CSV table of N, CA and C in Angstrom, one decimal:
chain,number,residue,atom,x,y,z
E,1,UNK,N,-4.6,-9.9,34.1
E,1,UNK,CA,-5.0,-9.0,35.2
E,1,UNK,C,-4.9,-9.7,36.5
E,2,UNK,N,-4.7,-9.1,37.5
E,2,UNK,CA,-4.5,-9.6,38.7
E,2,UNK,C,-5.5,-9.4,39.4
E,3,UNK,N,-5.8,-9.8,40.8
E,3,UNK,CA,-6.6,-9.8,41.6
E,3,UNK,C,-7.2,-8.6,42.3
E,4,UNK,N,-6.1,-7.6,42.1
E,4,UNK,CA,-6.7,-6.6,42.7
E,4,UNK,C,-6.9,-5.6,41.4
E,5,UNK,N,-8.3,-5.6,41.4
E,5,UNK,CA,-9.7,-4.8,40.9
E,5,UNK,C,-9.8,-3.5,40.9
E,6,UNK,N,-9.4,-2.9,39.6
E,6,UNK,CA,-10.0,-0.9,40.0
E,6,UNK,C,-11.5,-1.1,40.3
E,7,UNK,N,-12.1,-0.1,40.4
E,7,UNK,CA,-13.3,-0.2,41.0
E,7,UNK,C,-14.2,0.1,40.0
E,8,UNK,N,-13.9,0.7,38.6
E,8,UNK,CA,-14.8,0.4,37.6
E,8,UNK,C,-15.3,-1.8,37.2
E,9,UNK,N,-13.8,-1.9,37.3
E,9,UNK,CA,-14.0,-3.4,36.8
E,9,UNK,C,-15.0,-4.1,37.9
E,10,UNK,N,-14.4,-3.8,39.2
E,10,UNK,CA,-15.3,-4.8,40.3
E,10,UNK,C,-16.8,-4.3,40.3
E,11,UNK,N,-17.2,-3.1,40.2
E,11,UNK,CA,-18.4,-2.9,39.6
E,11,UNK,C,-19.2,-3.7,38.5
E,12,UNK,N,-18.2,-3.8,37.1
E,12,UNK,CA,-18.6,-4.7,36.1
E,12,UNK,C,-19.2,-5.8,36.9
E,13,UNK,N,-18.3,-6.3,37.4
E,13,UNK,CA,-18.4,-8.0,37.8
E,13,UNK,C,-19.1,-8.2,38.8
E,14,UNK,N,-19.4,-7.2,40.1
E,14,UNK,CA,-20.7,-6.9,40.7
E,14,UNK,C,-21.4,-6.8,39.9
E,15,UNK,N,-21.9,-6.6,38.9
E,15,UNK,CA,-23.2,-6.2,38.4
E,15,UNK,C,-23.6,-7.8,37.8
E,16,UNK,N,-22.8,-8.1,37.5
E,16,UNK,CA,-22.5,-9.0,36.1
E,16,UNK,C,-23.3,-10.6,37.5
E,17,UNK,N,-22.6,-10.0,38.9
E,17,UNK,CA,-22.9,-11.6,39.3
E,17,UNK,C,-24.1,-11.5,39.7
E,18,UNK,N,-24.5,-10.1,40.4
E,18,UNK,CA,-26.2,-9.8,40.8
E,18,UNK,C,-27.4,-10.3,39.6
E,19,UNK,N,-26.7,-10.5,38.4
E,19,UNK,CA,-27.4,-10.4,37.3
E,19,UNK,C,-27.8,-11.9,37.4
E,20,UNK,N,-26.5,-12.8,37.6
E,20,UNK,CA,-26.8,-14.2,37.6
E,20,UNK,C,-26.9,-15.1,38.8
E,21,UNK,N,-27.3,-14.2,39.7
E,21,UNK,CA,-27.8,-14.7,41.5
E,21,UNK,C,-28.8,-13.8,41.6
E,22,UNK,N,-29.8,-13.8,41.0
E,22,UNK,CA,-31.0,-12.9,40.7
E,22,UNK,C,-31.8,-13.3,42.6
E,23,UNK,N,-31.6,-14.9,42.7
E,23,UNK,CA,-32.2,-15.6,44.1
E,23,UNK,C,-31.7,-14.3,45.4
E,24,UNK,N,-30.4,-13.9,45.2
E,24,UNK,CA,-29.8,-12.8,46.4
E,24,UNK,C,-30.7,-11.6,47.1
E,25,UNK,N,-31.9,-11.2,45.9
E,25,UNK,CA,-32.6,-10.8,45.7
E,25,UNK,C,-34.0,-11.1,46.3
E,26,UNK,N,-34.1,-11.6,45.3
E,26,UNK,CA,-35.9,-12.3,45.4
E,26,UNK,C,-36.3,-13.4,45.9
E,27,UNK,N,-35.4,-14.2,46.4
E,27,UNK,CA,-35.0,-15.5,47.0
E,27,UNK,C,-35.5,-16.8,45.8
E,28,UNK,N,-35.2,-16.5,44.3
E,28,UNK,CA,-36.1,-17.7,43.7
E,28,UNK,C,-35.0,-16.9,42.7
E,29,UNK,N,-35.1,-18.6,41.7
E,29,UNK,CA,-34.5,-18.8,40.7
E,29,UNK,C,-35.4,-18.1,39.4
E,30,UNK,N,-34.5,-17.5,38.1
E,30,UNK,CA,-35.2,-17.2,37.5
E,30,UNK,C,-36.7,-18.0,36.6
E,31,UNK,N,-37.8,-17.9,36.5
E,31,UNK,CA,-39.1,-18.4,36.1
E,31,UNK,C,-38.0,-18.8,34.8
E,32,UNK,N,-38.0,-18.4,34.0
E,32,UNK,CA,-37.7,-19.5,32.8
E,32,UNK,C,-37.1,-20.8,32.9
E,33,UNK,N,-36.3,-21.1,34.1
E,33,UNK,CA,-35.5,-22.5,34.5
E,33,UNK,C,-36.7,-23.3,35.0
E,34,UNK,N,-37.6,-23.0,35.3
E,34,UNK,CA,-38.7,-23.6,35.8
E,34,UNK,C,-39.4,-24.1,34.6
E,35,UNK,N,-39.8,-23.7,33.6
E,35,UNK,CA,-40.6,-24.1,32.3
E,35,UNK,C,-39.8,-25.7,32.2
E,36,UNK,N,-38.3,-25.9,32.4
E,36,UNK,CA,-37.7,-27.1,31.3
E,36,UNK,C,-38.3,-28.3,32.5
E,37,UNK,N,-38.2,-29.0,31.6
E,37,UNK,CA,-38.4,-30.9,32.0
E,37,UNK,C,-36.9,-30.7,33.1
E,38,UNK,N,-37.6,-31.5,34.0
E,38,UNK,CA,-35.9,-31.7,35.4
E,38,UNK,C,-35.2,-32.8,34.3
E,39,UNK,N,-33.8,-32.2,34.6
E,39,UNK,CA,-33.2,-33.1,33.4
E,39,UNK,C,-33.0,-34.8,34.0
E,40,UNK,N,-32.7,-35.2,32.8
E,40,UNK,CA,-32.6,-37.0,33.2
E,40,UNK,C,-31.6,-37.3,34.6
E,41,UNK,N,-30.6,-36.5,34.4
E,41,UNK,CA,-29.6,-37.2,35.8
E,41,UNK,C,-29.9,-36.3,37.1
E,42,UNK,N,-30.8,-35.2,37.0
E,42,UNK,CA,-31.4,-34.9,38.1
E,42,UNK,C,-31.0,-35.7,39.6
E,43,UNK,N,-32.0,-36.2,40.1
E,43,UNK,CA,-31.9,-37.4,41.4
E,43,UNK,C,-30.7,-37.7,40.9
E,44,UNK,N,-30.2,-38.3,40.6
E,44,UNK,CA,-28.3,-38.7,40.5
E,44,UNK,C,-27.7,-37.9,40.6
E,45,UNK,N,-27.5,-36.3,40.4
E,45,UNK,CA,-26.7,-35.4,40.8
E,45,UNK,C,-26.8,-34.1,42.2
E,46,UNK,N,-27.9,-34.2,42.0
E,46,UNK,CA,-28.4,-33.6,43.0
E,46,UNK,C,-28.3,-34.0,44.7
E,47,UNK,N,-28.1,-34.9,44.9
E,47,UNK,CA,-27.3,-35.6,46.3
E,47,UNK,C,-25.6,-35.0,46.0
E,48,UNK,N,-25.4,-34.9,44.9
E,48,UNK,CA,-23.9,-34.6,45.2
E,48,UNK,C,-23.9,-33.6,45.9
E,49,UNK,N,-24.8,-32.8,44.7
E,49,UNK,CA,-24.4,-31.2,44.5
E,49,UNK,C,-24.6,-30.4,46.4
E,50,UNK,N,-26.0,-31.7,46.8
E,50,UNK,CA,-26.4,-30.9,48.2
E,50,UNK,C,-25.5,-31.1,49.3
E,51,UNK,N,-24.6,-32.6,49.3
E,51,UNK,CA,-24.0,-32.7,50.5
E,51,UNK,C,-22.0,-31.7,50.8
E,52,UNK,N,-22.6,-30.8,51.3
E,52,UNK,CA,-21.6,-30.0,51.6
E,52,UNK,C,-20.9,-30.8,52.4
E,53,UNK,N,-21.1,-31.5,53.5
E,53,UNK,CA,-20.2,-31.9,54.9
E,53,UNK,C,-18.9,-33.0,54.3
E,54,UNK,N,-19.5,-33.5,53.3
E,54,UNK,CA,-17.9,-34.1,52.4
E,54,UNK,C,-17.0,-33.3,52.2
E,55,UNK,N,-17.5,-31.8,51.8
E,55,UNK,CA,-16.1,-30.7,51.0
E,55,UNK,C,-15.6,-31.4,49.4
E,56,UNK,N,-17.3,-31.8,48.5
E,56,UNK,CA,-16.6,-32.1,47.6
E,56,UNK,C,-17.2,-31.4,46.4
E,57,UNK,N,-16.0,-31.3,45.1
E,57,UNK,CA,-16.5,-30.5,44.3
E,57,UNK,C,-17.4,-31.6,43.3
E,58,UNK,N,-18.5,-31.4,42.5
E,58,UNK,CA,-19.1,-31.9,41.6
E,58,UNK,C,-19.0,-31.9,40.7
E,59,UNK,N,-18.7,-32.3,39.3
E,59,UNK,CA,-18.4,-31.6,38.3
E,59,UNK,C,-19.1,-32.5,37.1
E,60,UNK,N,-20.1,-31.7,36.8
E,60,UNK,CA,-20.9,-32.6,35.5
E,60,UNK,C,-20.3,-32.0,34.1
E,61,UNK,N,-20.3,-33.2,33.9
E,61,UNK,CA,-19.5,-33.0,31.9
E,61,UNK,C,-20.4,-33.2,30.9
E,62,UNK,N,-20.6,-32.4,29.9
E,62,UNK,CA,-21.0,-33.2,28.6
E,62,UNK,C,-20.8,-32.0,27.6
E,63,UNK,N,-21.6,-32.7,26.4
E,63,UNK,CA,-21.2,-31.5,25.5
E,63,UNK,C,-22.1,-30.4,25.8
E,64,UNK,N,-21.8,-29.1,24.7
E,64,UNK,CA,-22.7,-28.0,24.7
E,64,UNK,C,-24.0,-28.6,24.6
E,65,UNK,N,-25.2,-27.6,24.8
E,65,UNK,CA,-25.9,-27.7,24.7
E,65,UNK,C,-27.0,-28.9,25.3
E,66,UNK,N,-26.7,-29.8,25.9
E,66,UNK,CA,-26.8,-30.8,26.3
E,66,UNK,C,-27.8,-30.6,27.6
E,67,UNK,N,-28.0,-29.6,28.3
E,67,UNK,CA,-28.4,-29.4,29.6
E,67,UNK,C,-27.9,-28.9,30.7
E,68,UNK,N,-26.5,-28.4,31.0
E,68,UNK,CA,-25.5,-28.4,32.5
E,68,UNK,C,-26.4,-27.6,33.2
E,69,UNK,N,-26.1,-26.2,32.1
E,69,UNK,CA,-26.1,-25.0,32.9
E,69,UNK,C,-28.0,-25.1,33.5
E,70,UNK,N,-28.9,-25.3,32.4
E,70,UNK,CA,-30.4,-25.7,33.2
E,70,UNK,C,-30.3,-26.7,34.2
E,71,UNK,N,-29.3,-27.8,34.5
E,71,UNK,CA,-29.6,-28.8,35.7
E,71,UNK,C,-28.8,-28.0,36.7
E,72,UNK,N,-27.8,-27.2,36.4
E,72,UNK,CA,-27.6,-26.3,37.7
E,72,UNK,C,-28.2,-25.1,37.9
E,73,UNK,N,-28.9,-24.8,37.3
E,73,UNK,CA,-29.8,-23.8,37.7
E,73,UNK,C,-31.6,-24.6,38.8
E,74,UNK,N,-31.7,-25.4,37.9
E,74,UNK,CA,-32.4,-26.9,39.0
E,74,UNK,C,-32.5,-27.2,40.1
E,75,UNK,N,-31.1,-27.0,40.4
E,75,UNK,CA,-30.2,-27.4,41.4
E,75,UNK,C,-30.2,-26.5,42.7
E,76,UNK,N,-30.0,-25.5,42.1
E,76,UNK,CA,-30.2,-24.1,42.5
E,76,UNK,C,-31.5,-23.8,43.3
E,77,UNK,N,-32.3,-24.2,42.4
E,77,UNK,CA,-33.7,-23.8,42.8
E,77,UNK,C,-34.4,-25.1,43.9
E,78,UNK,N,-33.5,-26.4,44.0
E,78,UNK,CA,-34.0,-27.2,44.9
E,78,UNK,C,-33.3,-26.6,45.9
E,79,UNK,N,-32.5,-26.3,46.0
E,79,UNK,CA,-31.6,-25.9,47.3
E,79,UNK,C,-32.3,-24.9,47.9
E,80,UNK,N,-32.8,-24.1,47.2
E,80,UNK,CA,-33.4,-23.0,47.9
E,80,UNK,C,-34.7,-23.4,48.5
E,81,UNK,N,-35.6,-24.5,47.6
E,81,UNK,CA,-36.8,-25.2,48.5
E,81,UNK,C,-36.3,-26.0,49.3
E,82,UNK,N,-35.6,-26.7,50.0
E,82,UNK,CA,-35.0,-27.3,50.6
E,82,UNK,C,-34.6,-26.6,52.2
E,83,UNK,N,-34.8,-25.4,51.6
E,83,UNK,CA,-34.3,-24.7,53.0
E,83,UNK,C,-33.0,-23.4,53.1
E,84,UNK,N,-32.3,-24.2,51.9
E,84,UNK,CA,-31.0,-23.1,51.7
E,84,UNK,C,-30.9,-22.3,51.8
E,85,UNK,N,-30.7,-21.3,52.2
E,85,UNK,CA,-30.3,-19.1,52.6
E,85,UNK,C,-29.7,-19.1,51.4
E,86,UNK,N,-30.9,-18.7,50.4
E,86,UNK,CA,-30.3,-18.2,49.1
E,86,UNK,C,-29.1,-17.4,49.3
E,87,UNK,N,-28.6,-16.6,50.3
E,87,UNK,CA,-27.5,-16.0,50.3
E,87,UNK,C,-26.4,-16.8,50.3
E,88,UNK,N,-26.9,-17.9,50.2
E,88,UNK,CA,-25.6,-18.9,50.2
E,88,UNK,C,-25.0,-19.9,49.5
E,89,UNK,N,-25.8,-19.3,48.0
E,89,UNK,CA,-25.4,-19.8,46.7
E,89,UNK,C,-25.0,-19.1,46.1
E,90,UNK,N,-23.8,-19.3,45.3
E,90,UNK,CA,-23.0,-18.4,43.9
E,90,UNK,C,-23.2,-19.4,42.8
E,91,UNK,N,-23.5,-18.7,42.0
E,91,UNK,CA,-23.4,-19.4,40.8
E,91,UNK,C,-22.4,-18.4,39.7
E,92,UNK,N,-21.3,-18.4,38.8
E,92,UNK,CA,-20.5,-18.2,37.9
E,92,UNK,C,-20.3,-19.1,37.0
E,93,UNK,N,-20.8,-18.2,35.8
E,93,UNK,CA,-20.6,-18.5,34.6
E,93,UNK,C,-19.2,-18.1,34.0
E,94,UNK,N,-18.3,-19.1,33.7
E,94,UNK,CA,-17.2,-18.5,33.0
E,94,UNK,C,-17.3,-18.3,31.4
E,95,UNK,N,-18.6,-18.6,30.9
E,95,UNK,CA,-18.8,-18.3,29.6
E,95,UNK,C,-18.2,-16.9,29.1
E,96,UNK,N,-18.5,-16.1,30.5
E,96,UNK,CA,-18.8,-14.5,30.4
E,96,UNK,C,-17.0,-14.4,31.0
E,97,UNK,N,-16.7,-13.2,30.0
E,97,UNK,CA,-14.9,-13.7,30.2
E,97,UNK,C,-14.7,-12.7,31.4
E,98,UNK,N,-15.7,-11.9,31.6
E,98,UNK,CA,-14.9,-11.0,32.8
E,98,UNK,C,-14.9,-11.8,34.2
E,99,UNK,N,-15.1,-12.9,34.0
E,99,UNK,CA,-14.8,-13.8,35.7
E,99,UNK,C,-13.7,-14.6,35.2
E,100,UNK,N,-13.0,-14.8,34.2
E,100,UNK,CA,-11.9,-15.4,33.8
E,100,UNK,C,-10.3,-15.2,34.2
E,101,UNK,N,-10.6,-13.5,34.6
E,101,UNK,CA,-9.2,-13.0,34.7
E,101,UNK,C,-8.9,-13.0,36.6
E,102,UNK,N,-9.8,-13.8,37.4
E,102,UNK,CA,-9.8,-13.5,38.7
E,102,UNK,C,-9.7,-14.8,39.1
E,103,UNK,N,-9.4,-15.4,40.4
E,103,UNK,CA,-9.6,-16.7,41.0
E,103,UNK,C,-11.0,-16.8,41.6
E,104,UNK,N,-10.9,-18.3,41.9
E,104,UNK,CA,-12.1,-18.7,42.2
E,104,UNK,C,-12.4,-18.2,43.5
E,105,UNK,N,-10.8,-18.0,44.3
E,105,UNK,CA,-11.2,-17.4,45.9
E,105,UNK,C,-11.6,-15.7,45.6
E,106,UNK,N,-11.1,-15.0,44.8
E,106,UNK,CA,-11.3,-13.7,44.8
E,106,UNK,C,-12.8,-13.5,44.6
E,107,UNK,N,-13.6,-14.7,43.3
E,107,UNK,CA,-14.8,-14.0,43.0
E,107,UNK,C,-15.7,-14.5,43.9
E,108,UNK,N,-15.6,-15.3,45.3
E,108,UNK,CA,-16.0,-16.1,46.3
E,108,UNK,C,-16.1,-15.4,47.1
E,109,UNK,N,-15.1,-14.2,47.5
E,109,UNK,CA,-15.1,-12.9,48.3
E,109,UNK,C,-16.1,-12.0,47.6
E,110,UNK,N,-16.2,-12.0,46.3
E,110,UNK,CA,-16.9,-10.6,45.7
E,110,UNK,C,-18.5,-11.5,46.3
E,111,UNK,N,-18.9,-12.7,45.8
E,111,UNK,CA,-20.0,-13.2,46.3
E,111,UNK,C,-20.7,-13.2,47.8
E,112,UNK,N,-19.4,-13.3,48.5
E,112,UNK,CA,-19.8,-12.8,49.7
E,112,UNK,C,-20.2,-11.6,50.3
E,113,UNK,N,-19.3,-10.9,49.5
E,113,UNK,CA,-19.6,-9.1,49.7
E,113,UNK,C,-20.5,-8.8,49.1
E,114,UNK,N,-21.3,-9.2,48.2
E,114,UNK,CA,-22.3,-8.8,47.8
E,114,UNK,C,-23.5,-9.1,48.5
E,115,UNK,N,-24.0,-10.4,48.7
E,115,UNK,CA,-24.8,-11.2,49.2
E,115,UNK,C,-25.0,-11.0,51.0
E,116,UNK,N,-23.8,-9.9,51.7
E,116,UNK,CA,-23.4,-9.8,53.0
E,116,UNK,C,-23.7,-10.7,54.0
E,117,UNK,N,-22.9,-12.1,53.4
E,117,UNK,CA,-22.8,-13.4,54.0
E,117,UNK,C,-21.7,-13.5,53.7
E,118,UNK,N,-20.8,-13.2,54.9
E,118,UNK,CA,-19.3,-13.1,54.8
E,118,UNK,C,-18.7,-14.6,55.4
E,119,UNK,N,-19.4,-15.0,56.0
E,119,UNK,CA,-19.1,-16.3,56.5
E,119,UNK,C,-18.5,-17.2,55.2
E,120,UNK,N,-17.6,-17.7,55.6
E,120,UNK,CA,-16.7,-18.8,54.3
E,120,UNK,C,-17.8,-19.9,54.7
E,121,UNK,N,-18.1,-20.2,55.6
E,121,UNK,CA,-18.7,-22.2,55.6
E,121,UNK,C,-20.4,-22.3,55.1
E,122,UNK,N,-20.7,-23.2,54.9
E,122,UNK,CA,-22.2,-23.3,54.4
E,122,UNK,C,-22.5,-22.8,52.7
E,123,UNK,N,-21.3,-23.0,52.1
E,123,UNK,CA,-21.6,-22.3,50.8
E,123,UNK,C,-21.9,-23.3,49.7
E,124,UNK,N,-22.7,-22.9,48.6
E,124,UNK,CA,-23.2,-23.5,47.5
E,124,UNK,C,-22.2,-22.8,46.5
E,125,UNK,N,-21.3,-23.3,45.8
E,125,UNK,CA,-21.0,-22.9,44.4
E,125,UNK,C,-21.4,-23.8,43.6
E,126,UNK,N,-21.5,-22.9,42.8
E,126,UNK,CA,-21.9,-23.9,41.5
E,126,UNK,C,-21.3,-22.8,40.3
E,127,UNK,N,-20.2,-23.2,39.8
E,127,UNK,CA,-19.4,-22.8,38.4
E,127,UNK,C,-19.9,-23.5,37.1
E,128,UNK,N,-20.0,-22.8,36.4
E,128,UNK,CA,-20.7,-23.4,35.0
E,128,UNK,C,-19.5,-22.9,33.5
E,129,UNK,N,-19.2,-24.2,33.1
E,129,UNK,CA,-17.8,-23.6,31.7
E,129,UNK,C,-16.7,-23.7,32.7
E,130,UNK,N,-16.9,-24.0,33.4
E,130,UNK,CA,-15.2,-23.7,34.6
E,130,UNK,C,-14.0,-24.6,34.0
E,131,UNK,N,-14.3,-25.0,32.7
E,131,UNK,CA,-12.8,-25.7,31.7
E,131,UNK,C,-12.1,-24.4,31.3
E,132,UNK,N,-12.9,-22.8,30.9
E,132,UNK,CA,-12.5,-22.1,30.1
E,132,UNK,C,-11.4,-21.0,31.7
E,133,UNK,N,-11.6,-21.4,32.9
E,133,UNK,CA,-10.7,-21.0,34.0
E,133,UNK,C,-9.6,-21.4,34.2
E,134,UNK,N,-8.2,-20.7,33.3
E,134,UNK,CA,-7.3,-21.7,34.0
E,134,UNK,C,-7.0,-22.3,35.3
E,135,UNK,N,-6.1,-23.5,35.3
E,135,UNK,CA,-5.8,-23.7,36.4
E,135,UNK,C,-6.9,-24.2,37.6
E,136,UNK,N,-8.0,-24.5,37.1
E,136,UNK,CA,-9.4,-24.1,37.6
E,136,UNK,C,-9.4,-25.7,39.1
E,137,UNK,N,-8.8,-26.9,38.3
E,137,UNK,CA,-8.9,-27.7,39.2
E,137,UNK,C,-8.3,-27.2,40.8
E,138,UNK,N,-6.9,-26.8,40.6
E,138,UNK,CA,-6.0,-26.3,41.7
E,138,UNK,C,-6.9,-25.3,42.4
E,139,UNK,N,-7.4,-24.6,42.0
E,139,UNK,CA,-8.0,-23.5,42.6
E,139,UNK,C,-9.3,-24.3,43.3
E,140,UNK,N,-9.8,-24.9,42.9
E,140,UNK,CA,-11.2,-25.6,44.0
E,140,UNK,C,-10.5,-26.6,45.0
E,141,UNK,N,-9.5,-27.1,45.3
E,141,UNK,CA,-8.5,-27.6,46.1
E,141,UNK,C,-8.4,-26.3,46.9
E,142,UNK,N,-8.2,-25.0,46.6
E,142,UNK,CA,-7.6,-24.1,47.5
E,142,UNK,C,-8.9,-23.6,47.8
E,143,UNK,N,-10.2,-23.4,47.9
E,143,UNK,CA,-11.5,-22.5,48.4
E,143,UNK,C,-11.7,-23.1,49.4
């Protein structure tokens, strides 16, 4: 599928990202990411994840199950105590295949259009599974 979206699908995937930027909303991370222990490499990733003014991407590895998606949801939630305009974090999961058939710049437009922070600079992504995106390295070079 290509980039340009009938309007059933971009609906889906509007709904789908509102679902998992709940903060666009209510300015706070969902209460259940708050129950876990801050994971072990916390303070070690979290300087990455914050310094925008480098332009770099972050990318924590490990197996399933292991913690990613709760230390970036963490992450998330310091940013936003920190000061961050929740409007200015995306989070995508590529677990969920309907963000699989789009680029990263397309669902970065839908994030913006949703969140009505059109501005490209000052942004927080944070992609989670982003191995199951082809092509995925090339494309964070190009955002």
């Amino acid at each position: 599928m290509s980039d340009n979206l009938t309007l059933p699908y971009k609906e889906q995937i509007t709904s789908r990202l509102q679902q998992d930027n709940t903060w666009w909303s209510t300015g706070t991370v969902e209460e259940e990411f708050s129950f876990y222990p801050k994971r072990q490499y916390f303070d070690l990733v979290f300087p990455l994840i914050k310094d925008i003014i480098n332009r770099r991407a972050a990318v924590i590895i490990g197996q399933k199950g292991v913690g990613k998606t709760v230390l970036a949801q963490q992450s998330i939630d310091a940013l936003i105590k920190k000061g961050i305009s929740p409007h200015r974090i995306a989070y995508i999961n590529f677990n969920n295949q309907i963000f699989r058939a789009l680029s990263l710049k397309s669902l970065f437009d839908i994030c913006r259009e949703i969140s009505n922070n059109f501005d490209k600079e000052g942004w927080y992504l944070i992609f989670d599974n982003l191995e199951y995106l082809q092509n995925w390295q090339k494309q964070i070079e190009n955002l």
